[in-house]
Coordinates of C-alpha atoms in Angstrom, one line a residue:
Chain A
M133 CA 25.6 -2.8 -7.6
S134 CA 23.7 0.3 -7.7
R135 CA 24.9 3.7 -6.7
A136 CA 22.6 4.0 -3.8
W137 CA 24.0 0.4 -2.9
L138 CA 28.0 1.9 -3.0
A139 CA 26.9 4.8 -1.0
V140 CA 26.0 2.4 2.1
F141 CA 28.9 0.7 1.8
A142 CA 30.4 2.9 1.9
A143 CA 29.3 4.9 4.5
V144 CA 29.6 1.3 6.9
I145 CA 33.3 1.4 6.3
L146 CA 33.9 4.6 6.8
L147 CA 31.7 5.5 9.9
P148 CA 33.2 3.6 12.7
L149 CA 36.2 5.8 12.0
A150 CA 34.1 9.5 12.0
V151 CA 32.2 8.9 14.9
R152 CA 32.8 5.9 18.2
H153 CA 32.0 3.2 17.4
A154 CA 29.2 2.6 20.5
I155 CA 27.4 5.1 17.7
A156 CA 28.1 4.1 14.5
S157 CA 26.3 0.5 15.6
E158 CA 23.6 2.5 17.4
I159 CA 22.7 4.1 13.8
W160 CA 22.5 0.8 12.1
I161 CA 20.1 -0.8 14.4
F162 CA 18.3 2.3 14.4
A163 CA 18.0 2.5 10.2
I164 CA 16.9 -1.0 10.8
F165 CA 13.8 -0.6 12.9
G166 CA 13.3 3.0 10.3
L167 CA 13.1 0.1 7.9
G168 CA 10.9 -1.6 9.6
L169 CA 8.2 1.3 10.2
N170 CA 8.8 2.7 6.6
L171 CA 7.1 -0.7 5.3
L172 CA 4.4 0.8 6.8
L173 CA 4.4 3.9 7.2
G174 CA 5.7 5.2 3.2
Y175 CA 4.7 1.4 1.5
T176 CA 1.8 0.2 2.9
G177 CA 0.7 4.3 4.2
L178 CA 0.1 3.5 7.9
L179 CA 0.9 5.6 10.2
S180 CA 2.2 2.6 13.5
F181 CA 3.1 4.4 16.5
G182 CA 3.5 2.5 18.6
Q183 CA 6.9 0.7 16.6
S184 CA 8.7 0.2 20.1
T185 CA 6.0 -2.3 21.7
F186 CA 7.7 -4.6 18.9
F187 CA 11.2 -3.4 19.8
G188 CA 11.0 -3.7 23.8
S189 CA 9.2 -6.8 23.7
A190 CA 12.1 -8.0 21.4
G191 CA 14.3 -6.9 24.2
Y192 CA 12.9 -8.1 26.8
V193 CA 12.8 -11.6 26.2
S194 CA 15.6 -11.7 24.6
G195 CA 17.6 -10.4 27.0
Y196 CA 16.0 -12.2 30.3
L197 CA 16.5 -15.1 27.9
L198 CA 19.7 -13.7 27.9
K199 CA 20.7 -12.9 30.9
H200 CA 19.6 -15.7 33.0
Y201 CA 20.4 -19.0 30.3
G202 CA 22.6 -17.2 28.6
I203 CA 21.2 -18.3 25.1
N204 CA 23.0 -18.5 22.1
V205 CA 23.6 -14.7 20.0
F206 CA 21.5 -16.2 17.1
A207 CA 19.1 -18.3 19.0
A208 CA 18.5 -14.8 20.7
L209 CA 18.0 -13.0 17.7
G210 CA 15.9 -15.8 16.1
I211 CA 13.6 -14.7 19.0
G212 CA 13.9 -11.8 18.8
V213 CA 12.9 -11.4 15.1
L214 CA 10.1 -13.8 16.4
V215 CA 9.4 -11.9 19.4
G216 CA 9.1 -8.7 17.2
A217 CA 7.0 -10.3 14.2
V218 CA 4.0 -11.7 17.0
S219 CA 4.1 -9.1 19.1
A220 CA 3.0 -7.1 15.8
A221 CA 1.1 -9.6 14.8
L222 CA -1.2 -9.0 17.7
V223 CA -1.0 -5.5 17.8
G224 CA -1.4 -5.3 14.1
Y225 CA -4.3 -7.3 13.9
L226 CA -6.3 -5.2 16.0
C227 CA -5.5 -2.1 14.1
V228 CA -6.7 -2.4 10.5
Q229 CA -9.9 -2.8 11.6
R230 CA -9.6 0.5 11.8
S231 CA -7.8 3.4 9.2
G232 CA -7.1 7.3 9.9
L233 CA -7.1 8.8 13.3
Y234 CA -7.9 6.2 15.0
F235 CA -5.6 3.5 13.3
I236 CA -2.9 5.8 15.0
M237 CA -4.7 6.4 17.9
L238 CA -4.8 2.8 19.0
T239 CA -1.4 2.0 17.8
F240 CA -0.6 4.4 20.5
A241 CA -2.7 2.9 23.0
L242 CA -1.4 -0.7 22.4
N243 CA 2.2 0.9 23.2
Q244 CA 1.1 2.5 26.3
M245 CA -0.6 -1.0 27.1
F246 CA 2.8 -2.6 27.3
Y247 CA 5.1 -0.1 28.7
F248 CA 3.0 -0.2 32.0
I249 CA 3.5 -4.3 31.7
A250 CA 6.8 -3.8 31.0
Y251 CA 6.8 -0.9 34.0
Q252 CA 4.7 -2.5 36.7
W253 CA 6.1 -6.1 35.8
T254 CA 9.6 -4.5 37.9
T255 CA 10.4 -9.1 38.5
V256 CA 11.1 -9.4 35.1
T257 CA 11.9 -5.8 33.2
G258 CA 13.4 -4.0 36.3
G259 CA 10.5 -1.7 35.6
E260 CA 12.1 1.6 35.8
D261 CA 15.6 1.0 35.8
G262 CA 15.3 -1.0 33.1
M263 CA 17.3 -4.6 33.1
P264 CA 21.0 -4.8 33.0
G265 CA 23.3 -7.6 32.9
I266 CA 22.4 -8.0 28.9
G267 CA 26.0 -9.8 28.4
R268 CA 28.0 -10.1 25.4
P269 CA 28.8 -13.8 24.1
V270 CA 31.4 -15.2 22.3
L271 CA 31.1 -16.5 18.7
L272 CA 33.5 -18.8 17.2
G273 CA 36.5 -17.5 18.9
V274 CA 35.4 -14.1 18.1
D275 CA 34.2 -11.3 20.8
F276 CA 31.5 -9.1 20.5
R277 CA 33.2 -7.5 24.6
Q278 CA 35.1 -5.3 21.5
P279 CA 33.0 -2.7 20.6
L280 CA 35.0 -3.1 16.3
A281 CA 33.4 -6.6 16.2
Y282 CA 30.0 -5.6 17.4
Y283 CA 29.6 -2.8 14.9
I284 CA 30.8 -5.3 12.6
F285 CA 28.5 -7.8 13.3
V286 CA 25.4 -5.2 13.8
A287 CA 26.8 -3.3 10.3
L288 CA 26.3 -6.6 8.6
L289 CA 23.3 -7.8 10.3
F290 CA 22.5 -4.6 8.9
L291 CA 22.7 -4.5 5.2
V292 CA 20.7 -8.9 5.6
S293 CA 18.0 -6.6 6.6
L294 CA 18.8 -3.5 3.9
W295 CA 19.1 -6.0 1.0
V296 CA 16.5 -8.3 2.8
M297 CA 13.5 -5.7 2.4
K298 CA 15.0 -4.3 -1.3
R299 CA 13.4 -8.0 -1.6
I300 CA 10.0 -7.5 -0.3
V301 CA 9.6 -3.8 -2.2
E302 CA 10.7 -5.0 -4.9
S303 CA 8.6 -8.3 -5.4
P304 CA 4.7 -8.0 -6.3
L305 CA 3.9 -7.8 -2.1
G306 CA 5.7 -4.0 -2.6
K307 CA 3.8 -3.1 -5.2
I308 CA 0.4 -4.1 -3.6
L309 CA 1.3 -2.2 -0.7
Q310 CA 1.7 0.6 -2.9
A311 CA -1.5 -0.2 -3.8
I312 CA -3.4 -0.5 -0.7
R313 CA -2.0 3.1 0.0
E314 CA -2.1 4.6 -3.2
N315 CA -6.2 3.7 -3.9
E316 CA -7.7 1.0 -0.9
V317 CA -11.2 0.2 -2.5
R318 CA -10.0 -0.1 -5.8
A319 CA -7.4 -2.7 -4.8
Q320 CA -9.6 -4.2 -2.8
A321 CA -11.9 -4.3 -6.4
V322 CA -9.0 -6.0 -7.9
G323 CA -8.8 -8.6 -5.3
Y324 CA -7.0 -7.6 -2.5
D325 CA -7.8 -8.4 1.4
G326 CA -7.2 -5.1 2.3
A327 CA -6.6 -5.4 6.0
R328 CA -5.0 -8.7 5.9
L329 CA -2.0 -7.8 3.2
K330 CA -1.9 -4.4 6.1
L331 CA -1.2 -6.7 9.2
L332 CA 1.6 -8.7 6.5
A333 CA 3.4 -5.3 6.6
F334 CA 2.7 -5.1 10.5
V335 CA 4.4 -8.4 10.9
I336 CA 7.2 -8.3 8.9
G337 CA 8.6 -4.4 9.9
G338 CA 7.6 -5.9 14.1
A339 CA 10.1 -8.6 13.0
F340 CA 13.1 -6.1 11.7
S341 CA 11.4 -3.4 14.6
G342 CA 12.0 -6.6 17.1
L343 CA 15.7 -7.6 15.2
A344 CA 16.5 -3.9 16.2
G345 CA 15.3 -4.3 19.0
V346 CA 18.0 -7.4 20.5
L347 CA 21.3 -5.5 18.8
Y348 CA 20.3 -2.1 21.1
A349 CA 19.6 -4.2 23.7
M350 CA 23.3 -6.4 23.0
L351 CA 25.2 -3.1 22.7
F352 CA 24.2 -1.3 25.6
G353 CA 23.8 -4.1 27.8
I354 CA 20.6 -3.3 29.0
V355 CA 17.0 -2.1 27.9
P356 CA 16.2 0.6 29.2
L357 CA 11.9 1.4 29.9
E358 CA 12.4 3.6 27.6
A359 CA 12.6 0.8 25.0
I360 CA 9.3 0.6 24.8
G361 CA 7.9 4.1 25.5
F362 CA 6.1 6.3 23.5
V363 CA 8.7 8.1 23.3
F364 CA 10.6 6.0 21.4
S365 CA 7.6 5.1 18.8
G366 CA 8.1 9.0 18.2
N367 CA 11.8 8.6 17.4
V368 CA 11.7 6.2 15.1
V369 CA 8.8 8.3 13.0
F370 CA 10.9 11.8 13.4
A371 CA 13.5 10.4 11.6
T372 CA 12.1 8.0 8.8
L373 CA 10.3 11.2 8.1
I374 CA 13.3 13.5 7.8
G375 CA 14.8 10.9 5.7
G376 CA 12.6 10.4 3.6
S377 CA 10.0 7.7 4.0
G378 CA 9.3 7.6 0.8
S379 CA 12.1 6.0 -0.4
L380 CA 13.8 2.6 1.0
Y381 CA 16.6 4.7 1.6
G382 CA 15.1 7.4 3.5
P383 CA 14.9 5.3 7.1
I384 CA 19.2 5.1 6.4
V385 CA 19.5 8.7 5.9
G386 CA 17.2 10.2 9.4
S387 CA 18.6 7.8 11.4
F388 CA 21.9 8.8 11.0
V389 CA 21.1 12.9 11.6
F390 CA 18.9 11.3 14.2
I391 CA 21.1 9.5 15.9
W392 CA 24.1 11.7 15.7
L393 CA 22.4 15.3 15.8
S394 CA 21.2 13.0 19.9
E395 CA 24.6 11.3 20.2
S396 CA 26.9 14.2 19.1
V397 CA 25.5 17.8 19.4
S398 CA 24.0 16.7 22.6
V399 CA 27.1 16.1 24.2
V400 CA 28.1 20.1 23.7
W401 CA 24.0 20.9 23.5
A402 CA 21.4 20.0 26.0
R403 CA 18.6 22.1 23.3
W404 CA 19.5 19.2 20.5
P405 CA 16.0 18.7 20.6
L406 CA 14.7 22.1 19.0
L407 CA 17.7 21.4 15.8
L408 CA 15.5 18.4 15.4
G409 CA 12.4 19.8 15.8
V410 CA 13.8 22.6 12.3
A411 CA 14.9 20.4 11.2
F412 CA 11.4 17.7 10.9
V413 CA 9.9 21.7 10.2
I414 CA 11.9 22.4 7.1
V415 CA 11.1 18.4 5.5
V416 CA 7.3 19.3 6.3
I417 CA 6.6 22.2 4.9
F418 CA 9.8 22.3 1.6
F419 CA 10.6 18.9 1.6
R420 CA 8.4 15.9 2.3
G421 CA 9.7 13.5 0.6
G422 CA 12.6 14.0 3.1
C423 CA 16.5 14.6 3.3
V424 CA 16.5 12.0 -0.3
E425 CA 13.9 14.1 -2.0
A426 CA 15.9 17.8 -0.9
W427 CA 19.6 15.4 -2.5
A428 CA 17.3 14.1 -5.8
R429 CA 16.1 18.4 -6.2
F430 CA 19.3 19.7 -5.4
W431 CA 21.1 17.1 -8.4
S432 CA 17.8 18.1 -10.7
W433 CA 18.8 21.7 -10.0
R434 CA 22.8 21.3 -11.0
E435 CA 21.8 19.5 -13.8
R436 CA 19.3 22.0 -15.2
R437 CA 21.6 24.5 -14.7
R438 CA 24.4 23.1 -16.3
M439 CA 22.5 22.2 -19.3
A440 CA 21.3 26.4 -18.9
T441 CA 25.2 27.9 -19.5
R442 CA 26.1 24.9 -21.5
L443 CA 23.1 26.6 -24.3
A444 CA 24.1 30.2 -23.1
S445 CA 28.2 29.0 -24.3
Chain B
M109 CA -27.4 -18.8 -20.5
A110 CA -27.5 -16.3 -17.6
L111 CA -23.9 -16.1 -16.4
L112 CA -25.0 -13.1 -13.8
R113 CA -28.6 -13.3 -12.6
T114 CA -30.4 -10.9 -9.7
E115 CA -33.6 -12.3 -7.8
N116 CA -35.2 -9.6 -6.5
V117 CA -32.3 -7.5 -4.5
T118 CA -33.4 -5.2 -2.5
K119 CA -31.5 -2.5 -0.3
A120 CA -32.3 0.1 2.1
F121 CA -29.9 2.8 3.8
G122 CA -32.3 3.5 6.5
A123 CA -35.7 4.7 5.3
L124 CA -34.2 4.9 1.4
T125 CA -34.4 2.5 -0.6
A126 CA -32.0 2.6 -3.4
V127 CA -32.6 -1.8 -4.9
N128 CA -36.0 -2.4 -5.2
G129 CA -36.4 -5.7 -5.6
V130 CA -34.5 -6.7 -9.6
S131 CA -34.5 -9.5 -10.8
L132 CA -32.0 -9.5 -14.0
E133 CA -30.6 -12.0 -16.0
V134 CA -27.4 -10.2 -18.7
E135 CA -26.9 -13.0 -21.0
A136 CA -23.1 -14.6 -21.7
G137 CA -21.5 -12.8 -24.7
S138 CA -24.1 -10.0 -24.6
L139 CA -23.8 -6.1 -23.7
H140 CA -26.3 -4.9 -21.2
S141 CA -26.9 -2.0 -20.6
I142 CA -29.0 -0.2 -17.9
I143 CA -30.3 3.2 -17.9
G144 CA -31.8 5.2 -15.6
P145 CA -31.7 9.2 -14.7
N146 CA -29.9 9.9 -12.1
G147 CA -29.9 8.4 -8.5
A148 CA -31.7 5.1 -9.6
G149 CA -29.6 3.2 -7.9
K150 CA -27.1 1.5 -11.4
T151 CA -23.8 2.2 -9.6
T152 CA -25.6 0.9 -6.0
L153 CA -26.8 -1.7 -7.6
F154 CA -23.1 -2.9 -8.9
N155 CA -21.5 -1.9 -5.4
L156 CA -23.6 -5.0 -4.7
F157 CA -22.5 -7.5 -7.8
T158 CA -19.0 -6.4 -7.3
G159 CA -19.3 -6.6 -2.5
Q160 CA -19.0 -3.3 -1.5
L161 CA -22.4 -3.0 -0.8
T162 CA -25.1 -6.1 1.2
P163 CA -28.1 -6.5 -0.3
T164 CA -30.7 -6.4 2.3
S165 CA -32.7 -9.5 0.7
G166 CA -32.4 -11.5 -2.8
R167 CA -30.2 -13.5 -4.3
I168 CA -27.6 -13.0 -6.6
V169 CA -25.8 -15.4 -8.3
F170 CA -23.1 -15.6 -10.8
D171 CA -21.7 -18.6 -13.1
G172 CA -24.8 -20.7 -10.8
R173 CA -23.1 -19.5 -7.6
D174 CA -24.7 -17.2 -5.2
I175 CA -22.5 -14.7 -4.0
T176 CA -24.7 -12.5 -2.4
G177 CA -23.0 -10.9 0.5
T178 CA -19.4 -12.5 -1.0
P179 CA -16.7 -9.9 0.1
S180 CA -15.4 -7.2 -2.5
H181 CA -11.6 -8.8 -3.0
R182 CA -13.0 -12.5 -3.4
V183 CA -15.2 -10.9 -6.2
A184 CA -12.4 -10.0 -8.5
H185 CA -10.8 -14.0 -8.0
L186 CA -14.1 -15.0 -9.0
G187 CA -13.7 -13.1 -12.5
I188 CA -15.9 -10.5 -12.2
A189 CA -14.2 -6.9 -12.5
R190 CA -15.6 -3.5 -12.5
S191 CA -14.2 0.4 -13.7
F192 CA -15.8 3.1 -11.5
Q193 CA -17.5 6.8 -12.1
R194 CA -15.8 8.5 -10.6
T195 CA -12.5 7.6 -11.5
N196 CA -10.2 5.0 -9.5
V197 CA -6.6 4.1 -9.9
F198 CA -3.8 4.6 -8.3
P199 CA -2.6 8.0 -8.2
A200 CA 1.1 7.7 -7.4
L201 CA 1.6 4.2 -9.3
S202 CA 2.9 4.3 -13.1
L203 CA 0.5 3.4 -15.4
L204 CA 2.1 -0.3 -16.1
D205 CA 2.0 -0.9 -12.9
N206 CA -1.6 0.0 -12.4
V207 CA -3.1 -2.9 -14.2
W208 CA -0.2 -5.2 -13.2
I209 CA -1.2 -5.6 -9.6
A210 CA -4.6 -6.2 -11.6
A211 CA -2.8 -9.2 -13.5
F212 CA -1.1 -10.4 -11.5
A213 CA -4.3 -10.3 -8.6
R214 CA -5.9 -12.6 -11.1
R215 CA -2.3 -15.0 -11.1
G216 CA -4.5 -17.5 -9.1
S217 CA -0.7 -18.3 -6.5
W218 CA 0.8 -16.6 -4.1
R219 CA 4.3 -17.7 -5.3
G220 CA 6.8 -16.1 -3.8
F221 CA 4.7 -12.5 -3.9
A222 CA 6.4 -11.3 -1.7
W223 CA 10.3 -12.0 -2.5
R224 CA 10.7 -12.9 -6.1
R225 CA 11.1 -9.8 -7.3
A226 CA 8.4 -7.9 -9.5
D227 CA 9.7 -7.9 -13.0
R228 CA 10.1 -12.0 -12.7
Y229 CA 6.0 -12.7 -14.0
P230 CA 7.1 -12.1 -17.8
E231 CA 3.2 -13.8 -18.3
V232 CA 1.9 -11.1 -16.0
T233 CA 3.8 -8.1 -16.6
E234 CA 3.2 -9.5 -20.5
R235 CA -0.9 -9.2 -19.2
A236 CA -0.6 -5.8 -18.1
L237 CA 0.7 -4.9 -21.6
A238 CA -1.9 -6.2 -23.2
A239 CA -4.7 -4.8 -21.4
L240 CA -2.9 -1.1 -21.7
R241 CA -2.7 -1.8 -25.9
D242 CA -5.9 -2.7 -25.9
V243 CA -6.9 0.8 -24.6
G244 CA -4.6 3.1 -26.5
L245 CA -2.2 3.9 -23.4
Q246 CA 1.1 1.4 -24.0
D247 CA 3.1 4.1 -24.8
R248 CA 3.0 6.0 -21.5
A249 CA 2.7 3.4 -19.3
N250 CA 6.0 4.3 -17.5
Q251 CA 4.5 8.1 -16.4
L252 CA 2.5 8.1 -13.2
A253 CA -1.1 8.2 -13.4
R254 CA -2.0 11.4 -11.4
E255 CA 0.1 13.2 -14.2
I256 CA -1.9 11.9 -17.3
S257 CA -5.2 13.4 -18.6
H258 CA -8.4 12.7 -17.3
G259 CA -9.9 11.3 -20.2
E260 CA -6.2 9.4 -20.5
Q261 CA -7.5 7.8 -17.0
R262 CA -10.8 6.9 -18.3
Q263 CA -8.8 5.0 -20.2
L264 CA -6.7 4.0 -17.9
E265 CA -9.8 2.9 -15.4
L266 CA -10.7 0.7 -18.7
A267 CA -7.4 -1.3 -18.7
I268 CA -7.7 -1.2 -15.2
A269 CA -10.5 -3.6 -15.2
L270 CA -8.5 -5.6 -18.5
A271 CA -5.9 -6.6 -17.5
A272 CA -7.9 -9.1 -14.3
A273 CA -9.0 -12.0 -17.4
P274 CA -12.4 -10.9 -15.9
R275 CA -15.4 -12.9 -16.8
L276 CA -17.5 -9.8 -16.7
L277 CA -16.9 -6.6 -16.6
L278 CA -18.3 -4.4 -14.9
L279 CA -18.3 -0.5 -16.5
D280 CA -19.9 2.4 -14.6
E281 CA -20.2 5.5 -17.3
P282 CA -17.2 5.3 -18.7
A283 CA -18.0 7.8 -20.8
A284 CA -18.2 10.4 -17.5
G285 CA -17.4 14.2 -18.0
L286 CA -15.7 13.2 -21.4
S287 CA -15.2 15.9 -24.2
P288 CA -16.9 14.8 -27.3
D289 CA -13.9 13.9 -29.3
E290 CA -12.8 11.5 -25.7
T291 CA -16.9 10.1 -26.2
Q292 CA -15.8 9.0 -29.4
R293 CA -12.8 7.2 -29.2
M294 CA -14.6 5.3 -25.2
V295 CA -17.4 4.8 -27.6
A296 CA -15.4 2.8 -30.8
L297 CA -13.3 0.8 -27.3
V298 CA -16.8 -0.7 -25.3
R299 CA -17.1 -0.7 -29.2
G300 CA -14.7 -2.9 -29.5
L301 CA -14.7 -5.3 -26.0
K302 CA -18.0 -6.2 -26.8
G303 CA -18.6 -10.0 -28.2
R304 CA -14.4 -10.7 -26.3
Y305 CA -16.7 -9.8 -22.8
T306 CA -19.6 -9.9 -20.7
I307 CA -20.4 -6.8 -20.7
V308 CA -22.9 -4.7 -18.0
L309 CA -22.2 -0.9 -19.0
I310 CA -24.2 1.8 -16.7
E311 CA -24.3 4.7 -19.5
H312 CA -26.5 8.0 -19.6
K313 CA -25.5 9.3 -23.0
M314 CA -28.0 7.6 -25.3
D315 CA -25.8 7.6 -28.5
I316 CA -23.1 4.9 -26.6
I317 CA -26.2 3.2 -25.6
M318 CA -28.5 2.2 -28.7
G319 CA -25.1 2.0 -30.8
V320 CA -23.8 -0.6 -28.7
S321 CA -26.1 -2.8 -25.7
D322 CA -27.8 -6.1 -26.7
R323 CA -29.7 -5.9 -24.2
V324 CA -31.5 -2.3 -22.4
S325 CA -32.8 -2.5 -19.3
V326 CA -34.5 0.7 -17.3
M327 CA -34.5 1.1 -14.0
H328 CA -36.1 4.1 -11.6
F329 CA -36.6 5.5 -8.5
G330 CA -34.6 1.7 -7.4
S331 CA -37.2 -0.6 -9.2
L332 CA -36.6 -1.4 -13.4
I333 CA -39.8 -0.3 -15.8
A334 CA -38.6 -1.5 -18.5
E335 CA -36.7 -3.4 -20.7
G336 CA -35.5 -5.5 -24.2
T337 CA -33.4 -4.7 -27.4
P338 CA -32.3 -0.5 -27.9
A339 CA -35.9 -0.6 -30.7
E340 CA -38.5 -1.4 -27.9
I341 CA -37.0 0.7 -25.0
Q342 CA -37.4 4.2 -27.2
R343 CA -40.4 3.4 -29.1
N344 CA -41.5 2.8 -24.7
A345 CA -43.6 5.3 -23.7
D346 CA -42.8 4.8 -19.8
V347 CA -38.9 4.7 -21.2
Q348 CA -39.6 8.2 -22.4
R349 CA -42.1 9.8 -18.9
A350 CA -39.4 8.3 -16.8
Y351 CA -36.7 8.9 -18.3
L352 CA -36.4 11.2 -21.5
G353 CA -38.9 13.5 -19.5
G354 CA -41.6 13.2 -23.0
V355 CA -38.5 14.0 -25.7
V356 CA -39.0 11.5 -28.1
V357 CA -35.5 10.2 -28.9
E358 CA -34.8 10.4 -32.4

């Protein structure tokens, strides 16, 4: 077991002692969302500015089924993952035809399209009021309305998600996606269909977003319209970059920083996004690899200093 | 038997005809060089072979199979590998990963490719290491491609092509931008590959061409103007006018 996993386990156990259970749950949900994005952003080099399309769609579909048909919680999660993957396949199919700025604008434009469908279709989505009344079912005698019970449920799903994503990025696919990021022409020349593999990355990322979307809906009992809006898409990009898009664990750190700031500091200081802005500027200028890189550099700097003092004495 | 054959291949970009009615046969097991001044259309011809570009007219046949207009990732699976004139590697990946990816592409099976750990493919790793050994980079397997020198990147470029276990190897100026020393090493490398692979070589440096080639084709303004053994080409007056500017090579 690596140090990173020990740190993750420790965080999962200690977090509910430090912050409210709802916030702790939200951190891991957002981390799952970030893991999905980072397969695109960090590994494949695709800046998707429309991840909330999949997050929100899954939340709406599963939320609707939970609310009106009281389906099983695992069915809700499964359907959410499926909706996330299918919507990502649709959006991804159109987006991977283009690259660079056009790619980003397409993800954004399609996100806006989904947003306005949700906005207009008030009979189902509740439009601006959101879709309230989503319950957390009782499962195997455990009442998930208990915040701690739900936290444990979310944390376990997060650990499973992290393990799955770790397997994916350490598989040949992980290497191939990085090769496409580094040099798509060369990747094609050695035999990889760039468009199709980018689409696959989209689908996997969408599945993670879908899972996060359903967990989010069950956490707050509502799918707010913002869950499918572009601000939400931007937030996950933001959080992932602050955490570090070059690492598997970056989005987790980013989610922690982002949710903690937005939920804790926002109560004390209404201008909290200013802090986030400063953090973002620092990251972009000094630490392109986000918090993860800052941490690694700090340790290597300490190590070098220790060596220097040992040599001096 | 010809492994690669082109029939009247033409590629026009608007008013510019970069490749003009080229018919060429590359014998299996041979080293066939294509020479010609800058802008003669040599690299364009490679791009047509590998599917990066589609010919305006004409046919390209590889091993009895028409591959005209086949996309590049499919061409790679048929066993045509190329190196690029401008260094074209995966900068942020290790040397081993650079070649590993090429070796994996030719594995034929995609089973478990999104789930099984990459280090559980010993035969791919073995082939990747063999390709690095072939070009003499085995000691630097864990370094990143962007950290090695230009000369070493050229060797890596070649290793990526070799890792794909190609049936036809297309080398686009492997010695481009190399120092005399590095060029010597590259020539030795290419000579070592001769006989193991069918090779088409684009090159400017005459000493390389004349020393290693079985056949030489000369391109000028998009057309083939001569073909023959190195000795025949050296004597050919047209070639000397077009390519060597009248200077006789000793």
